[in-house]
XYZ file of C-alpha atoms in Angstrom:
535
model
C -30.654 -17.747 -7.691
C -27.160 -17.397 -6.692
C -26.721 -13.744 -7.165
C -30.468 -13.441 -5.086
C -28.343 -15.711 -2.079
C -25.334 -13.535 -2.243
C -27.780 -10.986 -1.882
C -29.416 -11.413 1.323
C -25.857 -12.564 2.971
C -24.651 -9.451 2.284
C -27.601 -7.579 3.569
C -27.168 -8.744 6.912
C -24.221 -6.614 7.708
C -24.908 -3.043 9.069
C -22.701 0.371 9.657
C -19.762 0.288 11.742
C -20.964 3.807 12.881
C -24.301 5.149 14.283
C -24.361 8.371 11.844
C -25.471 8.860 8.124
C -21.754 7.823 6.131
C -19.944 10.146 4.230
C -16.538 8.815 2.390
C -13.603 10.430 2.125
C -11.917 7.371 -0.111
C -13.821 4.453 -1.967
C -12.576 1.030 -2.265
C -9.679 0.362 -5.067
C -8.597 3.764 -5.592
C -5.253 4.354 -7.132
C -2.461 4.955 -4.410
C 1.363 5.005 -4.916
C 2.719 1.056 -4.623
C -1.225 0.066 -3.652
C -4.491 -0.054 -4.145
C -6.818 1.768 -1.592
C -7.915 -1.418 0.171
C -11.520 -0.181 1.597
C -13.264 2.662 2.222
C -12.216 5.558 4.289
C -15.400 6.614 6.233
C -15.619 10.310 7.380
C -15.382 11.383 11.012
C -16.242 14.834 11.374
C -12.829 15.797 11.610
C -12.641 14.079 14.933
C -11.185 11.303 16.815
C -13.261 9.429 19.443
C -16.370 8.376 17.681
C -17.713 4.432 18.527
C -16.976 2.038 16.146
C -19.456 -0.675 16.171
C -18.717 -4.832 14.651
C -20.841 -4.835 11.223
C -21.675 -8.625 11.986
C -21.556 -11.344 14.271
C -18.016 -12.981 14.699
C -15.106 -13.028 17.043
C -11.970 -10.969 17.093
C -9.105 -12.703 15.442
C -6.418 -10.299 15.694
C -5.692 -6.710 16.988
C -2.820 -4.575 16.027
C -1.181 -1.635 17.455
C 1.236 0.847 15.609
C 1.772 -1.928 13.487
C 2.070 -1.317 9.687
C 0.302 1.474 8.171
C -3.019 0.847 9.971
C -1.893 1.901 13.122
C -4.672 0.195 15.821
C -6.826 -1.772 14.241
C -9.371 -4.426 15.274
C -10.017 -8.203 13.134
C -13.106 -9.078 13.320
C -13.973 -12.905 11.482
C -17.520 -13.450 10.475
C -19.295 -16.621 9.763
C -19.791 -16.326 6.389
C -16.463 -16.439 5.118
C -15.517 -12.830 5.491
C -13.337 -11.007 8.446
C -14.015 -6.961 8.697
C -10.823 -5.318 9.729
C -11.344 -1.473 11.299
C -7.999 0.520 11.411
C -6.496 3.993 12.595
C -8.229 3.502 15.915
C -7.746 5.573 18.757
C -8.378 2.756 21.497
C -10.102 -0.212 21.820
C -13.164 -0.975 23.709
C -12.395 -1.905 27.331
C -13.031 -6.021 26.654
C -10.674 -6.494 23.269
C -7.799 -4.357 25.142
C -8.217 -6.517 28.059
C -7.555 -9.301 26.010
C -4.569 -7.648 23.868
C -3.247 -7.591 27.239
C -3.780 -10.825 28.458
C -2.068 -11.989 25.043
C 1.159 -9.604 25.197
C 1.616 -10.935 29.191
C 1.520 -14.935 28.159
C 3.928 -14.072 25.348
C 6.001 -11.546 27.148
C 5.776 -9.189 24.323
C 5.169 -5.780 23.692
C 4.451 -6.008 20.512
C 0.947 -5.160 19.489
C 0.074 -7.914 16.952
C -1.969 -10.645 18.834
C -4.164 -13.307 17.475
C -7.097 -15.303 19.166
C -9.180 -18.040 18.823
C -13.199 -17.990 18.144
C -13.970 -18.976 21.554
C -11.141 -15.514 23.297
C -13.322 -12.483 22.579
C -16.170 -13.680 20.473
C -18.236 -10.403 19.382
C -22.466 -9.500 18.212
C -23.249 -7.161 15.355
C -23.542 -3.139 16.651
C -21.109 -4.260 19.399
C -18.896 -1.441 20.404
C -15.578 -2.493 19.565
C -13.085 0.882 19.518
C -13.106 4.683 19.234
C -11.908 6.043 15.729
C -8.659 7.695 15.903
C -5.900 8.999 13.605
C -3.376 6.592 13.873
C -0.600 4.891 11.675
C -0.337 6.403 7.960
C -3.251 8.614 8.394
C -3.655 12.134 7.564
C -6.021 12.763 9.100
C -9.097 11.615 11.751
C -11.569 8.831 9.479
C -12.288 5.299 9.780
C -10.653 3.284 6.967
C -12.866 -0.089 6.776
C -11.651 -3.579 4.742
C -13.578 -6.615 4.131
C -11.488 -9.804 3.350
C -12.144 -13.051 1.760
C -11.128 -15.142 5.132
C -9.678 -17.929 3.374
C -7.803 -16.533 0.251
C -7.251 -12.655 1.494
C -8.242 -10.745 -0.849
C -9.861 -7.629 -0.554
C -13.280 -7.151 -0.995
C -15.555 -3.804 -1.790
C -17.348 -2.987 1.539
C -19.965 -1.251 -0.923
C -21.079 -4.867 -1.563
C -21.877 -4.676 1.965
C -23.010 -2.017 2.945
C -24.514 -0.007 -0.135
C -27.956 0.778 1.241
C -26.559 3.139 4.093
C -24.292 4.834 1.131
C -26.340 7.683 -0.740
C -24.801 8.226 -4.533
C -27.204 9.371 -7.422
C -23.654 11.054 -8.931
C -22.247 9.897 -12.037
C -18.478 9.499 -12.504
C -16.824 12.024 -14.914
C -13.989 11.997 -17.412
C -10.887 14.586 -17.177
C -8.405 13.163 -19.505
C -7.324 11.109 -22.105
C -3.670 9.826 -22.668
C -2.706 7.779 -26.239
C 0.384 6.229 -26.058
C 1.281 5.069 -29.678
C 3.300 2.019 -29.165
C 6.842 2.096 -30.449
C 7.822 1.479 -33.847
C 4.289 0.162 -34.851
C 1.962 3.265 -34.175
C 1.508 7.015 -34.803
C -1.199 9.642 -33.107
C -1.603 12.840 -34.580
C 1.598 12.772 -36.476
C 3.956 12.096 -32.969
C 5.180 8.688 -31.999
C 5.195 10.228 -28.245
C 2.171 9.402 -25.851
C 0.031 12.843 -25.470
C -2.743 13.983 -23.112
C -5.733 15.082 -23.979
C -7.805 16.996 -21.727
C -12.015 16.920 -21.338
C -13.478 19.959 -21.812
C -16.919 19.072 -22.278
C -16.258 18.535 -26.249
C -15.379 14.720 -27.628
C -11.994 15.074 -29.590
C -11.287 14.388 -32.603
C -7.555 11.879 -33.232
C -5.671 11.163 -36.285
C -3.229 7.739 -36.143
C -2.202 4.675 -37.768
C -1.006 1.264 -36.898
C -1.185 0.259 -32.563
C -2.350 2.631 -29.950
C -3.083 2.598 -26.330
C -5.454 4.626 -24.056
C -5.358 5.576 -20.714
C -8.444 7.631 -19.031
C -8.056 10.128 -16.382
C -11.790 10.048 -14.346
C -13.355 10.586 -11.072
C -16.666 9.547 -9.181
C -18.722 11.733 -6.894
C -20.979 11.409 -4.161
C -23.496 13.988 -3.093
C -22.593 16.417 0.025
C -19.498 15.492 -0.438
C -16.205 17.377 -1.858
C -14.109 14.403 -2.313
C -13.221 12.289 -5.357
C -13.360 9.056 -6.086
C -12.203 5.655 -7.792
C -13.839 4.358 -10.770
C -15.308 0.660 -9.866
C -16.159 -0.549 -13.547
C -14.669 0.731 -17.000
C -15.620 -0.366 -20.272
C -13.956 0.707 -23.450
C -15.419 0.099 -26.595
C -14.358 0.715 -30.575
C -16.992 0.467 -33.159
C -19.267 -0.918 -30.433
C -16.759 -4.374 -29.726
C -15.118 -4.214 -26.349
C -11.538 -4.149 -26.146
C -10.985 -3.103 -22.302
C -13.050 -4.008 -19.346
C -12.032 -3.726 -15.523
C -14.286 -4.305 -12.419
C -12.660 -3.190 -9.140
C -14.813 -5.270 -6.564
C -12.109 -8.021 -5.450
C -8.182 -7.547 -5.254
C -5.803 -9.927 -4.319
C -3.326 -8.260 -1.890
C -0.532 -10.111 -3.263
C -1.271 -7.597 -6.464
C -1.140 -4.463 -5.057
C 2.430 -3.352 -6.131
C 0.554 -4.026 -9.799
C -0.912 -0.705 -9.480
C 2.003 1.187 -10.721
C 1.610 -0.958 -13.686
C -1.886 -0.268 -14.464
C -1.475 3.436 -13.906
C 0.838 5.974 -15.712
C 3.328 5.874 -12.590
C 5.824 8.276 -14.519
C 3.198 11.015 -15.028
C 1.538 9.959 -11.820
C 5.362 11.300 -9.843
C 5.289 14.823 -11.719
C 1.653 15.515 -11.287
C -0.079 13.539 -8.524
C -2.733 12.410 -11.346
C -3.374 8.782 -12.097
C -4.006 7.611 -15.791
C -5.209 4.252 -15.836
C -4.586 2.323 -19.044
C -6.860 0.303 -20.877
C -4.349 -1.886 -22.043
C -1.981 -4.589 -20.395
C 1.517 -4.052 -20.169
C 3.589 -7.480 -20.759
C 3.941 -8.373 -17.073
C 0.647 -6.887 -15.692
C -1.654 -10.009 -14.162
C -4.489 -7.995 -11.990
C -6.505 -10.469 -12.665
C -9.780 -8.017 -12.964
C -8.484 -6.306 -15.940
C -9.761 -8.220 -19.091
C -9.023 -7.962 -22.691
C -8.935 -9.587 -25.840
C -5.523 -11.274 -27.438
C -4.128 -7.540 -28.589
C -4.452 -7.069 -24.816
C -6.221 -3.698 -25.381
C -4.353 -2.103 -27.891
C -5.934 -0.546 -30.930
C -4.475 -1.428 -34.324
C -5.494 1.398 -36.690
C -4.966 0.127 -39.985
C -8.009 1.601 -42.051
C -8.907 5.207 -43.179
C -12.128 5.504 -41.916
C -13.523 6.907 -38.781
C -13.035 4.712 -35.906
C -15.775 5.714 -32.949
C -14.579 5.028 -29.369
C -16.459 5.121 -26.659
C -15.430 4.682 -22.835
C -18.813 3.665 -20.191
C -17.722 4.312 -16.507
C -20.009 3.202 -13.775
C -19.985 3.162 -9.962
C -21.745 0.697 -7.573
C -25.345 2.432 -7.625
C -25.027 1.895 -11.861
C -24.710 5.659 -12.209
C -22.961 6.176 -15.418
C -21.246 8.036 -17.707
C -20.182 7.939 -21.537
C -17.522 9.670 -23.051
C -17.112 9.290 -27.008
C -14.424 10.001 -29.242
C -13.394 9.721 -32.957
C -10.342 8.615 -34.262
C -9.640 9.254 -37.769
C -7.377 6.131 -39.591
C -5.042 8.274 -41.643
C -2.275 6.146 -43.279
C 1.287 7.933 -42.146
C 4.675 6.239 -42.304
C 5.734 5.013 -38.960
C 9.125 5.612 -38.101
C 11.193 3.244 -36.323
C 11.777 2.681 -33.110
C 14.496 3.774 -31.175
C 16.849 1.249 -30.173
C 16.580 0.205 -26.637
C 19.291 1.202 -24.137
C 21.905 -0.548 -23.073
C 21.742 -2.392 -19.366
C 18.353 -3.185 -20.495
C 16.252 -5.185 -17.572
C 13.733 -7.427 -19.531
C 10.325 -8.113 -18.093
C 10.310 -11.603 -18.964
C 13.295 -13.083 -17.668
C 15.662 -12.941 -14.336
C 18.112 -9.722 -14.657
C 21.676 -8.834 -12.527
C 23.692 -5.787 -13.542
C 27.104 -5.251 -11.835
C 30.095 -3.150 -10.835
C 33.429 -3.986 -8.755
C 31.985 -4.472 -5.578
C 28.736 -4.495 -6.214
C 25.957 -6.865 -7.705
C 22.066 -6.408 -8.290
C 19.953 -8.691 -9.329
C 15.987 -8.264 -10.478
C 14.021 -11.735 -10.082
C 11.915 -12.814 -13.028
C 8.263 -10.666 -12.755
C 9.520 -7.693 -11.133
C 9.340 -5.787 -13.704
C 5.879 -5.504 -15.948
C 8.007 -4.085 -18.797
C 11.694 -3.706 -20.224
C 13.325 -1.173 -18.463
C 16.517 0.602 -19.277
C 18.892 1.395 -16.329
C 20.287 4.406 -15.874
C 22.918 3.867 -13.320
C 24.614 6.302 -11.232
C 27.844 6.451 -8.357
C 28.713 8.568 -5.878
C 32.141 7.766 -4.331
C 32.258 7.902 -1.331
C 35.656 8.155 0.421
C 36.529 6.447 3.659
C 33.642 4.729 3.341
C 32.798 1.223 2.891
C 31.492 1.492 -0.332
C 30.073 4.125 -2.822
C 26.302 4.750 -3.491
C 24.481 3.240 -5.815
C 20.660 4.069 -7.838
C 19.470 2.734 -11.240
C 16.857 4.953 -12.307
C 17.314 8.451 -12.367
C 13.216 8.673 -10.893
C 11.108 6.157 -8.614
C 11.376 2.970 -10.322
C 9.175 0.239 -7.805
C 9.615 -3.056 -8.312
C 6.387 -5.515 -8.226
C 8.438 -7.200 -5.609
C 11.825 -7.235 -3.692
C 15.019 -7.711 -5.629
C 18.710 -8.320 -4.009
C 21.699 -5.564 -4.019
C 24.888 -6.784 -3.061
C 28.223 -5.065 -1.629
C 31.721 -7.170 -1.184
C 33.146 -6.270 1.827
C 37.051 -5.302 1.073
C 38.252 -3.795 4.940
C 39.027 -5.641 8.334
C 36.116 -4.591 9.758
C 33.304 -6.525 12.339
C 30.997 -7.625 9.269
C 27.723 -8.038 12.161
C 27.670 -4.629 12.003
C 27.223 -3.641 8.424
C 24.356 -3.313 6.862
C 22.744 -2.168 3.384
C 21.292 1.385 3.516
C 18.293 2.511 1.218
C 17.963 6.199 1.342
C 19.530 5.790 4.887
C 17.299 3.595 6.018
C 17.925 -0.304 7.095
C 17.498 -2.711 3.919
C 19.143 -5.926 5.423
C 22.277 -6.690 6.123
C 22.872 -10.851 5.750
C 26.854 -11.859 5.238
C 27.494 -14.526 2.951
C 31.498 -15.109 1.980
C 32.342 -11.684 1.857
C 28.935 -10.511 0.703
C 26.474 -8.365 2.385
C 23.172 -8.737 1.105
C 20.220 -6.446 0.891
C 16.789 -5.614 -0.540
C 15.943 -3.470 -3.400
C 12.105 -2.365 -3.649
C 12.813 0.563 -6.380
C 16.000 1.025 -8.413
C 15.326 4.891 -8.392
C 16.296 4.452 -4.343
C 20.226 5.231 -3.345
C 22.010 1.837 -2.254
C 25.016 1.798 0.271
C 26.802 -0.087 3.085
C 26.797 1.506 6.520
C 28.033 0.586 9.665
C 26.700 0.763 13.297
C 28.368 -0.008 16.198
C 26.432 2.848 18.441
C 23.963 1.505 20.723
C 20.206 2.911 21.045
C 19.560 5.406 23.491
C 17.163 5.674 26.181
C 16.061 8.885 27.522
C 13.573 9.390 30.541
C 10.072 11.595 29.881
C 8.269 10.543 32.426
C 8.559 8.099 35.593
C 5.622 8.584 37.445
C 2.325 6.486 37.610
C 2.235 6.661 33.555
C 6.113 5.649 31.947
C 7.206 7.422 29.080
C 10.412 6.539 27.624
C 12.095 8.176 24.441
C 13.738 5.591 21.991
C 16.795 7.037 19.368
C 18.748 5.497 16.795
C 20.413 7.126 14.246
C 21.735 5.062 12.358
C 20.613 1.073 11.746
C 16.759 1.750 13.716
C 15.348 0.618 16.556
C 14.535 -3.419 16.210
C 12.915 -4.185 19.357
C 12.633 -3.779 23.331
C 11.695 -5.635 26.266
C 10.703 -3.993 29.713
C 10.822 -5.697 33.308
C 9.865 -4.122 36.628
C 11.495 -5.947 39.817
C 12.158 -8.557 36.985
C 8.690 -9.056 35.935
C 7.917 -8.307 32.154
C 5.483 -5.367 31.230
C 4.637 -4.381 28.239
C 5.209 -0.773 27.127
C 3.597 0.749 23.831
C 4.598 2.534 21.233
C 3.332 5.986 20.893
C 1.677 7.163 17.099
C 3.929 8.847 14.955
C 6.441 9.810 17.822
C 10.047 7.745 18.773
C 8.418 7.662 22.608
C 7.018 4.211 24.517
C 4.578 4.251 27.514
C 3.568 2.129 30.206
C 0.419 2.836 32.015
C 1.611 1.011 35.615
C -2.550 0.412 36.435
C -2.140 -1.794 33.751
C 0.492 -4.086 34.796
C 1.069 -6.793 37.097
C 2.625 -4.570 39.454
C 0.996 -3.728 42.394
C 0.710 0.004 43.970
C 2.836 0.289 47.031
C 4.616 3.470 46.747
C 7.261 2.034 47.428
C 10.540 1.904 45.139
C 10.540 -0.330 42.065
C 13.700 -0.804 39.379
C 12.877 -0.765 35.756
C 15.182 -2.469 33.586
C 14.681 -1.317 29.915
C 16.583 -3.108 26.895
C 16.346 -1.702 23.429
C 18.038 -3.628 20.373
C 18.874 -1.983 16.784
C 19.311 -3.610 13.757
C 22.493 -4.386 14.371
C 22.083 -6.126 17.878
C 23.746 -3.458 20.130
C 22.173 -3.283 23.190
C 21.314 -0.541 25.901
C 20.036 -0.873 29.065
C 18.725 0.987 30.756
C 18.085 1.033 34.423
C 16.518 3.370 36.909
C 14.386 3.318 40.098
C 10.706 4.232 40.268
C 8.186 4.875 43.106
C 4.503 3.471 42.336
């Protein structure tokens, strides 16, 4: 009865465009650092094309340039769920009207603004916003999320929308990975994990004592030449399931957990993701399931074992890959001793040098990890450069880098660099503190005492100002015209800001106006900039 309820709710949302869809990405697809939150919706290759509300709501929030989603439109529904529609070109005429009215009572130019139910309450097939290409988008398409409202997480937007997406395709296997687990397991007379690739013929393994697998597969949709994420996976050995995981609701505070879940390591050389179908120590994506050996395989008979992986996608099309591994007693050798700074997965870790100090909180790793740190000396500078992992090594969340400040210098303008770019910069009793998302990233102090600069494009009817700063990044900026605020925007993808002066509280007079422009780095020096207009 409750599965019939869920049902119908669902059914009552429709497309958020007025064309037959076509995806270009699926909803929890493997990304670096995330899972692929919705689904991408195809475009034609264009921008422009009307986006329409799936259901009745209100808009809660709009966003421009902000975050990877560039523009993007919140829309909260009634039944729990908020529909959030990003890399939008522009807005329909009403919800920009009241991003405006928002940025103006705040004096902000910010685009992140929130409303109430009652501000800019919307009906299903509303127009809403043109599709676009903006924020970390490659290209024109429509990327679409559905959220639990109260708890966040994300939510398939198949569930909602499945009968306007066509998909008789099954999913298909390419790969197989075996990772024999260290010290207690053997495959095919190695101790070293080993791909296996699907050629249309089921292979045939030899091992003893604890193995894991990982699977390399794809879906499909018809008319389409994209690939796709694999919702539900199912791995079975002599017919008892060991491995099951159901990609239809992520919690966004686990994204990071997808490097975890994936072969990360192989993923950076090749671009392919192996997921595993068993649980490293600190992996908790809560929609992986397993029994207490957390998915690994303990061969310890010689006999045939028969493995079989199911794969399905939202429509139930499915597909079955089997494979035999043969239990062949072998002599395990032991394990290699582990490396020395070892970071533990289980426990709080800090490593340090003269000068400086890093420390990993307690589950930022998912498994022990063995530094490999590395210096660079740097002289005349304020301190050397520091990385701890000879390749990307993300953490699940921030951890803290350290550097003790040994010269006279003004300590409000240094600041921790990560691959030159701004990572914090707090002083604490001779300390300056920043943030460490992957130990495979090169830490240093740098210092900026260089203001921002402002440079001119355009000063007619439409403002366009270029922003530069090369050294801690632009922070923020505020804009006033005869000392009123207006809000200028940022512009996609370039270092430029705009002001469209029909927009603003200014009236036409063609007569002369002065624009007073302040832009702040990360360090809090200031330029202003001043000049006279005529609108």
């Amino acid at each position: 009865m409750l599965s019939l309820f869920l049902s119908i709710l669902l059914s009552i949302y429709h497309p958020p465009v007025s064309y037959d869809i076509s995806l270009a990405g699926n909803f929890g697809e493997p990304r670096p650092h995330h899972f692929h939150g919705g689904i991408d919706i195809k475009t034609d290759g264009v921008e422009g094309k009307a986006i329409y509300a799936i259901g009745d709501g209100y808009v809660s929030r709009v966003t421009m340039g902000r975050y990877g989603f560039g523009n993007a439109v919140y829309v909260t529904h009634p039944e729990g769920y908020t529909s959030v529609y990003c890399h939008l070109k522009a807005f329909s005429p009403r919800i920009k009207a009241a991003l405006r009215r928002y940025q103006y009572q705040h004096e902000t130019s910010e685009g992140d603004a929130y409303f109430s139910a009652l501000e800019c309450p919307v009906s299903q097939g509303q127009l809403i916003a043109l599709s676009g290409n903006t924020g970390n988008s490659m290209g024109p398409h429509l990327h679409l999320e559905i959220h639990d409202t109260e708890t966040w997480n994300m939510l398939d937007p198949y569930d909602f929308l499945s009968d306007y997406i066509n998909d008789t395709i099954p999913p298909r296997v390419r790969g197989l990975m075996v990772y024999p687990q260290a010290g207690e397991g053997v495959v095919n007379g190695k101790t070293t994990k080993q791909t296996i690739l699907a050629n249309g013929k089921s292979p045939v393994l030899t091992a003893w004592g604890k193995v894991g697998f990982a699977l390399w597969a794809n879906d499909y949709m018809q008319n389409s030449s994209n690939h796709y994420g694999i919702r539900e996976t199912i791995l079975k050995v002599d017919s008892q399931t060991v491995f099951s995981a159901m990609l239809n609701r992520i919690p966004v505070s686990c994204n990071t957990l997808v490097n975890a879940w994936g072969d990360y390591d192989y993923w950076l050389r090749t671009r392919i993701w192996f997921l595993k179908s068993f649980l490293e120590p600190g992996n908790t994506l809560p929609f992986l399931f397993t029994q207490k050996d957390k998915g690994i395989i303990d061969f310890n008979e010689e006999r045939d074992y028969h493995l079989t992986y199911i794969l399905r996608d939202y429509k139930g099309n499915e597909a079955q890959y089997d494979f035999i591994v043969k239990g062949q007693k072998t002599t395990i050798p032991e394990s290699a001793q582990e490396e020395e700074p070892l970071f533990r997965w289980n426990q709080t870790n800090s490593y340090s040098m003269p000068g400086m100090h890093l420390i990993v909180p307690y589950g930022m790793l998912t498994k022990n990890t063995s530094l490999q740190p590395m210096v660079k000396e740097r002289a005349g500078k304020l301190s050397g450069s520091y990385k701890f992992f000879l390749t990307s090594c993300p953490l699940v969340a921030e951890g803290e880098i350290s550097f003790y400040v040994d010269q006279k210098v003004d300590v409000s303008k240094i600041y921790v660099a990560s691959d030159g770019v701004f990572a914090g910069g707090d002083y604490q009793d001779g300390w300056v503190i920043g943030r460490v998302k992957d130990l495979g990233s090169w830490f240093e102090l740098a210092y900026d005492d260089e203001a921002p600069e402002v440079d001119p494009i355009s000063l007619g009817d439409h403002i366009v100002l270029r922003l530069t700063d090369r050294k801690s990044g632009v922070a923020s900026y505020r804009a006033t015209i005869d000392g009123h605020f207006v809000v200028f925007d940022r512009v996609d993808k370039k270092p430029l800001v705009t002001c469209d002066m029909s927009e603003t509280p200014i009236q036409k007079t063609s007569r002369t106006h002065q624009l007073k422009f302040v832009v702040t780095d990360n360090r809090n020096n200031e330029c202003v900039y001043e000049t006279n207009i005529i609108y």
